Structure formats: C-alpha cells, structure tokens
Short mmCIF file of C-alpha atoms (C1' of nucleotides) in Angstrom, two decimals:
data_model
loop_
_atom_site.label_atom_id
_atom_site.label_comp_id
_atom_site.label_asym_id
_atom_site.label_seq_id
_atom_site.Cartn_x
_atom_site.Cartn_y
_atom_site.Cartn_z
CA UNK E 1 72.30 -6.92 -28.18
CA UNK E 2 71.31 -7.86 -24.25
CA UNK E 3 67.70 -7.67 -23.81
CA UNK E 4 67.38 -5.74 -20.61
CA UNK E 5 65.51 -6.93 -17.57
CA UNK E 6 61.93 -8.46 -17.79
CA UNK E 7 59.47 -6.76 -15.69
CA UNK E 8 55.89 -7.59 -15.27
CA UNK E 9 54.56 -5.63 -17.89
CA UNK E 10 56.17 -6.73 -20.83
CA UNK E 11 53.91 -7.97 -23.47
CA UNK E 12 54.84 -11.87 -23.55
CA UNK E 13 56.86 -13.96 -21.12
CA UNK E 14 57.52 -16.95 -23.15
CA UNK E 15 57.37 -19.64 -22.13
CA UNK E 16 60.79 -20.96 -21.66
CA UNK E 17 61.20 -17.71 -19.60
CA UNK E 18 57.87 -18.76 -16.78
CA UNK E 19 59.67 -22.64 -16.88
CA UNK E 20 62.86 -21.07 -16.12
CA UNK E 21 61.40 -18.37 -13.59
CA UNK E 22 59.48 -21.50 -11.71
CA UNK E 23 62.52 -23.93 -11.53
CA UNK E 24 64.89 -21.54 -10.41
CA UNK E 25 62.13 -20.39 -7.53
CA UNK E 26 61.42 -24.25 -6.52
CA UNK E 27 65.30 -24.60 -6.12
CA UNK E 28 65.73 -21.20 -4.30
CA UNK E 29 63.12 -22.85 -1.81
CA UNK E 30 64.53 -25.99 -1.86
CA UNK E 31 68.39 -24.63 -1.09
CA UNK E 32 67.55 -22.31 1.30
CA UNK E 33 65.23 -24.12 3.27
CA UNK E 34 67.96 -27.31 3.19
CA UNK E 35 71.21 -24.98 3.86
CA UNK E 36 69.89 -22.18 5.32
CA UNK E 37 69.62 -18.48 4.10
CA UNK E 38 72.81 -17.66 4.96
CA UNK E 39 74.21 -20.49 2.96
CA UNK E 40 72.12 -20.28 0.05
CA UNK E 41 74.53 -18.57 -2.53
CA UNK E 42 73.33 -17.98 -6.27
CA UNK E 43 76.19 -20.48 -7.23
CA UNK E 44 74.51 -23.21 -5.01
CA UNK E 45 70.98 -22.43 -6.16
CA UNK E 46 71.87 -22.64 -9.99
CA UNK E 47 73.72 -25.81 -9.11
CA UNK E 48 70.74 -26.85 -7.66
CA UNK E 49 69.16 -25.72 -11.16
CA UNK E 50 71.90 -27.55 -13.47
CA UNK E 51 72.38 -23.99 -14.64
CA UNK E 52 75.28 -21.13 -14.53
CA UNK E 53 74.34 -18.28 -11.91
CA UNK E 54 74.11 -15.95 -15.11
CA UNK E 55 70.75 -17.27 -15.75
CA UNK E 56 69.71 -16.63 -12.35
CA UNK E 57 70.64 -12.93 -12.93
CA UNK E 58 68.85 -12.67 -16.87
CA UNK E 59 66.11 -13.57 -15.25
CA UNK E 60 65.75 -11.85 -11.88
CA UNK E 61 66.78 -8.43 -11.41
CA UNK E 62 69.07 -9.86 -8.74
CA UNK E 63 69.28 -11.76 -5.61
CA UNK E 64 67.02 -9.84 -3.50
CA UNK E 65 64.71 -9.80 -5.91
CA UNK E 66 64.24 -13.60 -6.34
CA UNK E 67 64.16 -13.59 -2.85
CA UNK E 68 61.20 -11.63 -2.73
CA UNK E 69 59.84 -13.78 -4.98
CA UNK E 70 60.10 -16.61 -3.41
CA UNK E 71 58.47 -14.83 -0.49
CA UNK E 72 55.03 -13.85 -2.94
CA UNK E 73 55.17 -17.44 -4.73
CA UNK E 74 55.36 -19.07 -0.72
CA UNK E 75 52.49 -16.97 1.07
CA UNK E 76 50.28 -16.63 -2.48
CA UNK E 77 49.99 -20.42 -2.61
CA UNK E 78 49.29 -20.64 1.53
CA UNK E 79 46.70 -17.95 1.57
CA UNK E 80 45.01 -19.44 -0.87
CA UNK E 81 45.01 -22.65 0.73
CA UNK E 82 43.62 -21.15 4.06
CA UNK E 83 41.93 -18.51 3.34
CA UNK E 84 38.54 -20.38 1.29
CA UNK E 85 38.01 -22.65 4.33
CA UNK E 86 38.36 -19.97 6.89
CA UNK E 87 35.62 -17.34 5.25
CA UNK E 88 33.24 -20.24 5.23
CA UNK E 89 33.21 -20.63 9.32
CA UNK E 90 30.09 -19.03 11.04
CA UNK E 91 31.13 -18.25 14.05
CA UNK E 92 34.75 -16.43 16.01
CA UNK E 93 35.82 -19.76 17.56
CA UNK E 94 35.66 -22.05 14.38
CA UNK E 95 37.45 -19.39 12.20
CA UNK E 96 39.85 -19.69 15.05
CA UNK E 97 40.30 -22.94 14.92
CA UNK E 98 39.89 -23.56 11.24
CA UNK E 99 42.81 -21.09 10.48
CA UNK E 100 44.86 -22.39 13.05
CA UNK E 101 44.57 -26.05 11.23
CA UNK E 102 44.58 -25.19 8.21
CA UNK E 103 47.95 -22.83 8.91
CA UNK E 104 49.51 -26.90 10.50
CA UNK E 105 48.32 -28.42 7.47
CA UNK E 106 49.89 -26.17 4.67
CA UNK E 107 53.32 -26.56 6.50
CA UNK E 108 52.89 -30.52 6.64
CA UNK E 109 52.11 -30.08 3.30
CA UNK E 110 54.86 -28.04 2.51
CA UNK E 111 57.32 -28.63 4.51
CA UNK E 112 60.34 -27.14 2.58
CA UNK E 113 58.45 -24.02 1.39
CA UNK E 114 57.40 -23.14 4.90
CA UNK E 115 60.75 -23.47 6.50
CA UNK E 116 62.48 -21.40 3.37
CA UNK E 117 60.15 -18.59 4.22
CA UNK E 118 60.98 -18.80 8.01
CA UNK E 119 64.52 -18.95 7.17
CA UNK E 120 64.45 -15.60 5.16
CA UNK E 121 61.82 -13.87 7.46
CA UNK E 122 64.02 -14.95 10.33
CA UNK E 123 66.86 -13.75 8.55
CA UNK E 124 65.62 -10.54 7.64
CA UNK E 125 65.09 -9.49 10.94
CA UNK E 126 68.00 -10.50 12.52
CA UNK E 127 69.74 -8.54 10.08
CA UNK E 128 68.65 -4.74 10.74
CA UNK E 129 67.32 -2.63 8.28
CA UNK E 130 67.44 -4.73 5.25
CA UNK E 131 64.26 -6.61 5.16
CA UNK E 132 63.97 -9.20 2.02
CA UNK E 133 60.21 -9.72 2.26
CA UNK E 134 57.84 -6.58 1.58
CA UNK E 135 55.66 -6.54 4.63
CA UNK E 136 52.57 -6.45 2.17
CA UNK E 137 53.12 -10.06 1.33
CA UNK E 138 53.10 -11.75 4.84
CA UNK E 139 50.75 -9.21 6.77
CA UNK E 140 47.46 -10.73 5.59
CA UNK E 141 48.33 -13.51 7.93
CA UNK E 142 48.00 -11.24 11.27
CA UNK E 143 45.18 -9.10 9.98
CA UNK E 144 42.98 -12.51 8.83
CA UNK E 145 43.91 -13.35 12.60
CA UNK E 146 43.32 -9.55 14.12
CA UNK E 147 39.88 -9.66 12.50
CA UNK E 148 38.74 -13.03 13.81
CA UNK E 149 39.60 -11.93 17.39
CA UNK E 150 38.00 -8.41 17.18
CA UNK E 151 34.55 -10.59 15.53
CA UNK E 152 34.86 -12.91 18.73
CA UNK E 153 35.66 -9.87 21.33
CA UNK E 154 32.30 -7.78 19.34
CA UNK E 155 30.12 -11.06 19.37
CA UNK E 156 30.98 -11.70 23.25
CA UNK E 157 32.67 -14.99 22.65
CA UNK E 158 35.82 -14.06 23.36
CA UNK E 159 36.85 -12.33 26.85
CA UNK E 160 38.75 -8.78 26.77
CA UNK E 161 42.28 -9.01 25.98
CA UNK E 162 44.70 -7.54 23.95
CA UNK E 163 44.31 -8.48 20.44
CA UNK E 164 48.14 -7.14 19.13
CA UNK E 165 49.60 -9.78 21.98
CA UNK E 166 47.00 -12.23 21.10
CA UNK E 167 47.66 -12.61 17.22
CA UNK E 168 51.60 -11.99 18.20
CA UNK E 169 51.36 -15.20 19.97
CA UNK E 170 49.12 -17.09 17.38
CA UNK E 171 52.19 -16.52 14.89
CA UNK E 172 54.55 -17.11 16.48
CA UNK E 173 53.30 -20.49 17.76
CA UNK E 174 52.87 -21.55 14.52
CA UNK E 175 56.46 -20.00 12.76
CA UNK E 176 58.02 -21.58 15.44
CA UNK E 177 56.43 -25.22 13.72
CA UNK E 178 58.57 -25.53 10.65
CA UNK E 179 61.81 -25.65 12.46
CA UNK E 180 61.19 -28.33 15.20
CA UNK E 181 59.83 -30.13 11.90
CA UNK E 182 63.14 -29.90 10.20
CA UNK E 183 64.66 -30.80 13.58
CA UNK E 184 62.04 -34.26 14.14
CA UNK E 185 60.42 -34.78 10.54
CA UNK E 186 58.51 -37.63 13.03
CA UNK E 187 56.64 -34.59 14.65
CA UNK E 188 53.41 -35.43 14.85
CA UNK E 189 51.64 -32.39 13.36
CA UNK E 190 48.03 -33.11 13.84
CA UNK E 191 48.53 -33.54 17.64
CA UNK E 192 50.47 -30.18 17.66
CA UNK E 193 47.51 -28.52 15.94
CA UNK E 194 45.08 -30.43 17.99
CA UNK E 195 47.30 -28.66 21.05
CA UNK E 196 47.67 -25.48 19.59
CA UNK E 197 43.62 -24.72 18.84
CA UNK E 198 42.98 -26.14 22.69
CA UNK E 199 45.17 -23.75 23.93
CA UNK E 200 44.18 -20.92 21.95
CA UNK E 201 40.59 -21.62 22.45
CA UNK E 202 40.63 -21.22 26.08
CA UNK E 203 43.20 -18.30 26.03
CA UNK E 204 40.89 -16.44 24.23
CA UNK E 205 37.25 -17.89 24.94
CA UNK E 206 34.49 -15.71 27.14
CA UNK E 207 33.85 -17.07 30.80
CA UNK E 208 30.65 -18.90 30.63
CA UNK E 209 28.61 -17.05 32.83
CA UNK E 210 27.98 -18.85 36.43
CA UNK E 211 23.96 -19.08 35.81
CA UNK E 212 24.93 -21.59 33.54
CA UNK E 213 27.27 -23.64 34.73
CA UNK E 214 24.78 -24.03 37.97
CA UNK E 215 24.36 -28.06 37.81
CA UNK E 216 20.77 -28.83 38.49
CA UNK L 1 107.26 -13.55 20.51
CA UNK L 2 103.52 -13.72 20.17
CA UNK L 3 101.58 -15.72 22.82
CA UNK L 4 99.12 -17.84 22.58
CA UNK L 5 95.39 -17.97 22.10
CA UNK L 6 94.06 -17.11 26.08
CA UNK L 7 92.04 -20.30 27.63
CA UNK L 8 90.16 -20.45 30.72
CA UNK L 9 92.67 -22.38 32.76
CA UNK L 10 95.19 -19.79 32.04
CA UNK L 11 96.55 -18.87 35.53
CA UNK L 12 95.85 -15.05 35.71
CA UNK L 13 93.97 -12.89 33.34
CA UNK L 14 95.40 -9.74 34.06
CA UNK L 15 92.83 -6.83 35.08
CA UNK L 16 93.23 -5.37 31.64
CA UNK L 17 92.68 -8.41 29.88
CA UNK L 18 88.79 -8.85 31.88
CA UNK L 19 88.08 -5.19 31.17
CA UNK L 20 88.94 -5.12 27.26
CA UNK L 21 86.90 -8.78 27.34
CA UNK L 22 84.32 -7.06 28.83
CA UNK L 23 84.71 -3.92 27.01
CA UNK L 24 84.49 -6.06 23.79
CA UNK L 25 82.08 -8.23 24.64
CA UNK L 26 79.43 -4.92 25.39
CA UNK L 27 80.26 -3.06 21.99
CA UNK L 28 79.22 -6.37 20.58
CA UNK L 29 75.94 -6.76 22.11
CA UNK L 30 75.33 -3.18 20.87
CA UNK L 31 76.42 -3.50 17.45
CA UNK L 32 74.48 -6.88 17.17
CA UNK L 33 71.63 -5.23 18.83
CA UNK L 34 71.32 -1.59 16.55
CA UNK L 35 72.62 -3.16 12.72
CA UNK L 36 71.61 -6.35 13.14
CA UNK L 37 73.98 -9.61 13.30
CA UNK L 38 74.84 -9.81 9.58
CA UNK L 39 76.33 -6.01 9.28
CA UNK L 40 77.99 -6.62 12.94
CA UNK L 41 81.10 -6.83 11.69
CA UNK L 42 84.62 -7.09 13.55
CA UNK L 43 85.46 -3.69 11.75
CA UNK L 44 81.98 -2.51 13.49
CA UNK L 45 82.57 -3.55 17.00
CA UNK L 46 86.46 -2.47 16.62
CA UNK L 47 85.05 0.65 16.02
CA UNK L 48 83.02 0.67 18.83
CA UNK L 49 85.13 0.05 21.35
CA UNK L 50 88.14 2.27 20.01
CA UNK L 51 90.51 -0.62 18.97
CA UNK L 52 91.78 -2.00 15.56
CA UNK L 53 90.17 -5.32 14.95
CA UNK L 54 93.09 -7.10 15.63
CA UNK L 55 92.81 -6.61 19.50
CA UNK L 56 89.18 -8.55 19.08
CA UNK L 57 91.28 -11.58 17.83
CA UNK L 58 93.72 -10.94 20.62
CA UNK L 59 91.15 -11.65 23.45
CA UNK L 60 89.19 -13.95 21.17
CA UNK L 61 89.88 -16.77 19.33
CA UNK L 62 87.52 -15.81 16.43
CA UNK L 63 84.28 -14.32 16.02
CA UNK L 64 82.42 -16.95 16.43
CA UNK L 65 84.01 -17.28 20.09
CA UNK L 66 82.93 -13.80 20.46
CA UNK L 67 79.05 -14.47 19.37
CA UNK L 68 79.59 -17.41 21.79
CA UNK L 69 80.42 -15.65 24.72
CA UNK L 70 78.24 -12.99 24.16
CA UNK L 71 75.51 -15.56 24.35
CA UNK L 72 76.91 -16.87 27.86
CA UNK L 73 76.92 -13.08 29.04
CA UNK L 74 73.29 -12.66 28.45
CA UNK L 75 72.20 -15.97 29.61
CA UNK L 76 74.12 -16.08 32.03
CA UNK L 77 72.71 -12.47 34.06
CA UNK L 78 69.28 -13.43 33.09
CA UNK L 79 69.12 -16.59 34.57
CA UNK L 80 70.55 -14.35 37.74
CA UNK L 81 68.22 -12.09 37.46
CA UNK L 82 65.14 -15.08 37.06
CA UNK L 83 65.64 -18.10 38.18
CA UNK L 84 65.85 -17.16 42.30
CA UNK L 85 62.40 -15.40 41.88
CA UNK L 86 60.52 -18.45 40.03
CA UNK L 87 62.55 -20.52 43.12
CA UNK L 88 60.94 -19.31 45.94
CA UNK L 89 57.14 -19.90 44.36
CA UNK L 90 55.12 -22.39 46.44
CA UNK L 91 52.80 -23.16 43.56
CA UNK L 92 53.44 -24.34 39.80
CA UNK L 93 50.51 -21.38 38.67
CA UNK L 94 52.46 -18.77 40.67
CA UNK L 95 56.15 -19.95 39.10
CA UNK L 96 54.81 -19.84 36.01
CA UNK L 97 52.98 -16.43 36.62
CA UNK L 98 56.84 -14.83 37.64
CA UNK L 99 59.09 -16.78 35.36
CA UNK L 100 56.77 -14.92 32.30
CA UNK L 101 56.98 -12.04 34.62
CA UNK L 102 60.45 -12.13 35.43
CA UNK L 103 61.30 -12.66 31.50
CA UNK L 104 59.61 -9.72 30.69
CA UNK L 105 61.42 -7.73 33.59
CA UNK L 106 64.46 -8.60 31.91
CA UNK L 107 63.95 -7.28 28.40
CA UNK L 108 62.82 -4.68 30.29
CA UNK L 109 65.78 -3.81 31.75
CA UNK L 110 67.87 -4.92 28.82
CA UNK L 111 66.67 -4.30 25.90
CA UNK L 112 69.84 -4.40 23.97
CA UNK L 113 71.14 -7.62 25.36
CA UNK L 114 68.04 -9.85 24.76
CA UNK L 115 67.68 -7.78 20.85
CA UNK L 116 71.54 -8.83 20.35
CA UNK L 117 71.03 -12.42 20.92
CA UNK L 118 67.46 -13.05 19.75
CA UNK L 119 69.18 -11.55 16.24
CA UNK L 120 72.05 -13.85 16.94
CA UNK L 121 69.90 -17.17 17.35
CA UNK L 122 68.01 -16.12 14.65
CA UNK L 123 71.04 -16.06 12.38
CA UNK L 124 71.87 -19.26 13.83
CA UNK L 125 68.03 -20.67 13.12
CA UNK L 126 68.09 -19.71 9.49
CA UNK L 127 71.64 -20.82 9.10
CA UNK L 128 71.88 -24.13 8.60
CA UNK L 129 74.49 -26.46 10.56
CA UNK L 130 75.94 -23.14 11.81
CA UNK L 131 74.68 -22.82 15.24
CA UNK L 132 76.28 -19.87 16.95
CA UNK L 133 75.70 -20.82 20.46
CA UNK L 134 75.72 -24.02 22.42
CA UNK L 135 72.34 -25.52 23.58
CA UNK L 136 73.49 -25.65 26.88
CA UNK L 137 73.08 -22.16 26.96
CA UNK L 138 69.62 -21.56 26.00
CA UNK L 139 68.39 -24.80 27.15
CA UNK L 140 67.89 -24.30 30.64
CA UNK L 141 65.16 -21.72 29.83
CA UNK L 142 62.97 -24.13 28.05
CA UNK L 143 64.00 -27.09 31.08
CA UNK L 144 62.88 -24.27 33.72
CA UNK L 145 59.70 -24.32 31.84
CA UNK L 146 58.89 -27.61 31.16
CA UNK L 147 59.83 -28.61 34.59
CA UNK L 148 57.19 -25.62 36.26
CA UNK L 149 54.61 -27.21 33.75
CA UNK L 150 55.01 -30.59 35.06
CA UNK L 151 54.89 -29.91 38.35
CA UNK L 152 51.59 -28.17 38.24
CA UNK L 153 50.31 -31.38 36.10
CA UNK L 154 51.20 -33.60 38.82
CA UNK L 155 49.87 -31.44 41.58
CA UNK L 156 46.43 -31.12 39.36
CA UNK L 157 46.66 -27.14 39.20
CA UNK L 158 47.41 -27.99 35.55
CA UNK L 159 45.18 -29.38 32.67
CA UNK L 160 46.76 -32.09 30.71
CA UNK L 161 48.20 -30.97 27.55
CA UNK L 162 51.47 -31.77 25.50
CA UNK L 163 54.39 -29.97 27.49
CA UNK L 164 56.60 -30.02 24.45
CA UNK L 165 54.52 -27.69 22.72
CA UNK L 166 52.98 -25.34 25.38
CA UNK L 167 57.02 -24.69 26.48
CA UNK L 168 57.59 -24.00 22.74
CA UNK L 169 54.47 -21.58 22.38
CA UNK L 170 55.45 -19.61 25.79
CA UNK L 171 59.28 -19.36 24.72
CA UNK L 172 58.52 -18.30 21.57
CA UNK L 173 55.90 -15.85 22.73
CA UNK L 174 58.57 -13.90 25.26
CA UNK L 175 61.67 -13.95 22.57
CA UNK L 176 59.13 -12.16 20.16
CA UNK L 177 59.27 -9.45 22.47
CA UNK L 178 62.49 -7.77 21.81
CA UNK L 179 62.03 -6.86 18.14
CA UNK L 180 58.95 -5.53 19.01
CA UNK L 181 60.34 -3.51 21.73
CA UNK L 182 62.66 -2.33 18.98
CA UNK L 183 60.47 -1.47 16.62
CA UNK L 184 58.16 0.78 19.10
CA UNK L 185 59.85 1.45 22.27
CA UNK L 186 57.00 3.11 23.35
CA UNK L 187 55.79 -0.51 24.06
CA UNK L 188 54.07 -1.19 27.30
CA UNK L 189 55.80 -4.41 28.59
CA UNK L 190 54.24 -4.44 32.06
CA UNK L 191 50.72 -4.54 30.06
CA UNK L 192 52.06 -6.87 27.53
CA UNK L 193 53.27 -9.53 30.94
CA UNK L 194 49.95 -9.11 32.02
CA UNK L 195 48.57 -10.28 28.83
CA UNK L 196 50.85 -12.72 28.48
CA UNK L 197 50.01 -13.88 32.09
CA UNK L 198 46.96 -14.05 31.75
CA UNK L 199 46.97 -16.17 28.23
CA UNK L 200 48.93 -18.96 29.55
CA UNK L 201 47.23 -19.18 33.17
CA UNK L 202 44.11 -19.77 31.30
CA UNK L 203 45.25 -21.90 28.60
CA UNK L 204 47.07 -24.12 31.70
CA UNK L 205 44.77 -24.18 34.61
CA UNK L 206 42.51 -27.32 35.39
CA UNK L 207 38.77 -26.84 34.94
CA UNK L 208 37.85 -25.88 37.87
CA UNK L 209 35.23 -28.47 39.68
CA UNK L 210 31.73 -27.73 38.69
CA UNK L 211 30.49 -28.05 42.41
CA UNK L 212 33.37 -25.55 43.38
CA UNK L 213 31.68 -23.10 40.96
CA UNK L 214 27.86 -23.31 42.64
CA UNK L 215 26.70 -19.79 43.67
CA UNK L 216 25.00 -20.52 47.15
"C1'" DC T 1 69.16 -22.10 -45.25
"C1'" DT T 2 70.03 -17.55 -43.24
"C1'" DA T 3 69.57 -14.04 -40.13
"C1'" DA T 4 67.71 -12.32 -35.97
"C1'" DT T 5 66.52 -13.08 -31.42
"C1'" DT T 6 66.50 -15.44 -27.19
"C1'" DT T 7 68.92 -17.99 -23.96
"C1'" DC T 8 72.96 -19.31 -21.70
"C1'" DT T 9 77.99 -19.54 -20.34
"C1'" DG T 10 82.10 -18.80 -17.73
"C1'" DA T 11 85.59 -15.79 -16.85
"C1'" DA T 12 86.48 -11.26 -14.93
"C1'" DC T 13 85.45 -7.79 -11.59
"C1'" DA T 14 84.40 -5.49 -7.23
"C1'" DT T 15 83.36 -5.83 -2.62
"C1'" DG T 16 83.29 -7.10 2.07
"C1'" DC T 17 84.85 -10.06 5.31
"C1'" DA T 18 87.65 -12.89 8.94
"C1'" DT T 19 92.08 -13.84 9.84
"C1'" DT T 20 97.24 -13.51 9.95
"C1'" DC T 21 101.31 -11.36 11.13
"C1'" DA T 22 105.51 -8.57 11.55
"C1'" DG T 23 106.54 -5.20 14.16
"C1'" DA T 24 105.38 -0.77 16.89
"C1'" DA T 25 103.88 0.96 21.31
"C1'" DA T 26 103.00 0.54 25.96
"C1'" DT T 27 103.58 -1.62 30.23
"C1'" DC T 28 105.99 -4.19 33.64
"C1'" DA T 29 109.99 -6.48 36.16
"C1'" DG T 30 114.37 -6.13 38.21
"C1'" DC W 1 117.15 2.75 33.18
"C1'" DT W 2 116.85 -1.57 30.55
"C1'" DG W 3 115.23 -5.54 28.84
"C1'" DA W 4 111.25 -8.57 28.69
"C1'" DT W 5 106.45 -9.07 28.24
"C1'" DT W 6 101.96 -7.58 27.18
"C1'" DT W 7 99.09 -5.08 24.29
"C1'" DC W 8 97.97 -3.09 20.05
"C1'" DT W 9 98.26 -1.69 15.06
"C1'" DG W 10 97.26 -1.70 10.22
"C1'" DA W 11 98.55 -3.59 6.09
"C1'" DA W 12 98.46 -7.95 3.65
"C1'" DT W 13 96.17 -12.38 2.63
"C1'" DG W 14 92.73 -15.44 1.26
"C1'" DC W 15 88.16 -16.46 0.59
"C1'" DA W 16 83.31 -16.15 -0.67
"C1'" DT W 17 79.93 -13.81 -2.97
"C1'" DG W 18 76.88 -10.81 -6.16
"C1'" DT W 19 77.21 -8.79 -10.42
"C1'" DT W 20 78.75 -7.67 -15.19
"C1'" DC W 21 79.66 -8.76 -19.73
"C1'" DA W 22 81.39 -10.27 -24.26
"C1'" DG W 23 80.35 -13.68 -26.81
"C1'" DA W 24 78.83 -18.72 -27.63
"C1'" DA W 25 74.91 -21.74 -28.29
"C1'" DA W 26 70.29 -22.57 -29.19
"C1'" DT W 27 66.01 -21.29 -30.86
"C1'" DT W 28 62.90 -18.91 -33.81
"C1'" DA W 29 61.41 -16.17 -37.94
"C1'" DG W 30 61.20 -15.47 -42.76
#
DNA sequence: CTAATTTCTGAACATGCATTCAGAAATCAG
DNA sequence: CTGATTTCTGAATGCATGTTCAGAAATTAG
C-alpha cells in the first residue's frame, strides 16, 4: 500500500526521507535560480536531482508546496545570519547599517539562493492572486527594518519621514542586488553595500542642529 | 487566400486594422494588469475585447509581439508625458526633483498601464533568457537618470557616489509603486513623491559648505 | 531467508496553452 | 449586383506541464 503524504507531525522522518527532502530543495534553488521560475519544471528539477519527478511528488505534497519550501529553507537560513549581528548594535544608525551589510553579504554568500527567492517572489506577484510564498516567511525582513527606523525617529536620530516608503525603498534596493549579480557576477558587492548604507544613512539621518556645526 | 503577417512598412494599415491594434493592445494591458501576466491568456484578452483569439494572431504575430508592443505603448506615452517636464529644469536637483515627480504623476494617472508592465518585466526578470521586451525600451529611463545624476556631479550640486547604483535604487524605488497602488488604492502618491523626493535630494546633495551654514 | 515496508519508476492522464487553418462572414471595388 | 479582399471564427493540433498510479526495486524487520 502507498504511504500517504508526510506532514510535519509524523513521528520519524527517516533519514533517507530529510537527505532526499534537502537535495531535492538545493536543486529546486539551484534550477530556478539558473533557468528562471518560469522554466523550472519538476522534470528539470529531478533531472537536476538524478531522480524521476515521482519522487519529487512522494515527498512534497506538490509543486507549490516545495516551492514554499524553498521559500522557509531560503529566508530561515538569512535571518539567522542577520539577525544575531543586528540585535547586538546600540544605537538606530549602526542597526541600520549593520542590517543593510549583513543583508549584501548573505547574497554574496549565496548567490543562487538569493536570486531563486527573487525569482519566485518576483514571480508571484506578477502573477495575480496566486502568491507561492506565505507572507509570514519574508515579512520579518520589513518589520526588523520598520522597527529600526521607528527606534531612530523615537531616539531623535533620524529626521521625520515616512517609515512605510522608507523600509519600501531599503528592500527594494537590496532585491534589486541579486539580479544585476547574475547579470555581472564581477559586481563588486562590498562597494554596493558601502553605497547603499551612505545613502541610506543620510536619507534617513536627523539634521545636526546649526549650534553645532558653528566652526569656532 | 490568407495574407500575410502585417509589418510596419506595409503601405496602409487600414483604419480598422489601428483601432482593433489598439483595441487589443488596451484589453491586454487590463488583463495583464487585474490577473496578473501568467493567467493573461490569449483566451483572456479575446474575451476582453469581444473577438475569438484568432483575430489577436491576425494583428499580431504572436503573443509575445503582443507583450512587446504593449511594452512600447506604455513607454512610449510615459516618456511623453515625462521627459519634456525634466527638459526644461535649469538645475540637476530640480530635474531630478520632477523626473521622481513626474514618474509618480504617471502611475498616477495610469495605474493599469504601469501594473501591466511592471508584472510583465517581472515575468521577464524571473524568467530566464526569456526577456519579453527589448532594452531599448526601458533603457532610456535609467539613461535619463544617470545622465540628471551626472550632471549635478559635475556642476557640484551632487555628492560623489556610484551612479550605477543610486539609478538602480531610485528606479527600483518608483516601479515598486504600482503593486502597492494595487494592493491599497487608497494610497497617497502625492505624499509618497514627496517622500520619495525628499529621500533622494538628501541622499544626493553636496554637503553644504560649513561657512555657508554660520548663523550671523 | 522471507515478508513487510519504504522508496522509486515511468507510463498514463488531464489540463491549459499558443498556434494553425479551412472556411464563413463582412466589407469593399468596379 | 458581383467578385475580390479583408476580417473573423472556432475547431483541430501540438506541446508542455503537474499529477496519479500500479507496480518494480531496494531496504528493513524478524
């Protein structure tokens, strides 16, 4: 008899089954972020795999569903990479700055995982109702940046604006990085952060008051 | 005896040729624009406009002619609508001030038309090789940009900062704007220019002089 | 070793899509 | 009015894809 579809409560994935789950996940990434979403069918990614798509499908409740979880595997493994060294900044301006770098970093880190993610997201959306990725999974991102610029606006180091259009802008400066990556893998991405946290830092920093700038 | 595939060069398109064109060309923008560019379907827009989907390949040589002209008919009225306001500015702060301005205006005005083909680059971004529209399209956008940036560097109104990536970080900034716009049309664009303004004046301008800044 | 269970295969199926095309309908020319 | 041309139809075609499934192969349990 067919053993019906895992789901996360069942007592013991084996451990052939988390291999399997993994590898066919890495390869999702992999295809889509080489061929695009569009492009990435289950035949290519169980190619990809050295497997037959039926696999794919004992193992994931369907497409959309590994999808998805590609989406959780992608932003679990970057907030957890960027989160830890933005908590530990002091003030507004470093936790600016700090998540703005470390955000560069993760995608010169991971290059391929980034730009599958971007391909889906931007997929998603251009595609009407049918979202793949559950908002719940890529929201932390604007909120970790939302509460960062209401800390500077409430300590006085940032100036008044609005925070929605602020963090808007953040992410999308830095979605927009993975792409121009796959476009120039010569891009240099520290210089780009470097950029990116100068521009944001005086978009968003106070005016220092005139007393203080008085020379002499 | 069937004719052929219509080009440019042909001598006359007759009247009703330009109309269903044009007729066709709108009921695409709208489809793209409400279900998204993967449901937009040649059944979808046939239905739209009242036609079998056979007329579509009439007046087009496929669909992806149709995306691609769709994309001309956008770009092409918004650059109309744009470029001979940024034109007439005397200073690289104020061009830059009413190109964002301008932009805005535009989605404004259009909210369909800039949806439909921010969902169709999209599609084309997370594609792959398939771009739907040609670069020389879109391009001039990002070259009216980069040209207004240089020109305040070189007059010193302008910091110095990489062009490359402050053009990227504005474009991307504006084209975020229509899904938004779609997802709460109560959105206040004027406000959200002003924002937007503001962000980039201050993340372009040259420091101003110390002396220049003395009180008395 | 044998039987049960897990894991995997590959063909079959259903669906949705762009495109083709033979010919109908409408329009136009003379 | 009549024949030629333009415009349109809707069924047929071919293709790609996600999904199902009966059973084979491999692994594990006893």
């Amino acid at each position: 008899m067919h053993s019906e579809i895992r789901s996360a409560n069942q007592p013991k994935p084996s451990f052939i089954e988390t291999a399997r789950r993994a590898q066919i996940i890495d390869c999702a990434v992999e295809v889509i972020a080489e061929l695009g979403f569009a492009q990435a069918s289950l035949a290519q990614i169980a190619k990809r795999a050295g497997v037959s798509t039926g696999v794919i499908l004992y193992y994931f409740a369907g497409k959309d569903d590994l999808i998805r979880e590609v989406g959780v595997h992608v932003f679990t493994t970057g907030r957890s990479s960027i989160e830890p060294l933005v908590q530990q900044q002091l003030d507004a301006r470093s936790a600016l700055r700090t998540f703005i770098e470390a955000s560069v970093a993760y995608i010169a880190a991971n290059p391929k995982k980034v730009l599958a993610i971007m391909n889906i997201l931007r997929a998603g959306r251009s595609d009407g109702g049918t979202l793949k990725i559950d908002p719940t999974v890529y929201q932390p991102r604007q909120i970790g940046f939302r509460n960062i610029l209401e800390w500077g606006q409430r300590d006085g180091e940032f100036r008044t604006f609005s925070v929605a259009v602020m963090v808007e802008t953040i992410v999308e400066a830095l979605d927009a990085i993975p792409s121009q990556l796959a476009a120039d893998p010569s891009l240099d991405l520290d210089a780009y952060a470097k950029e990116l946290v100068e521009l944001f830092d005086r978009a968003t920093r106070a005016d220092t008051p005139v007393q203080e700038l008085r020379v002499r």
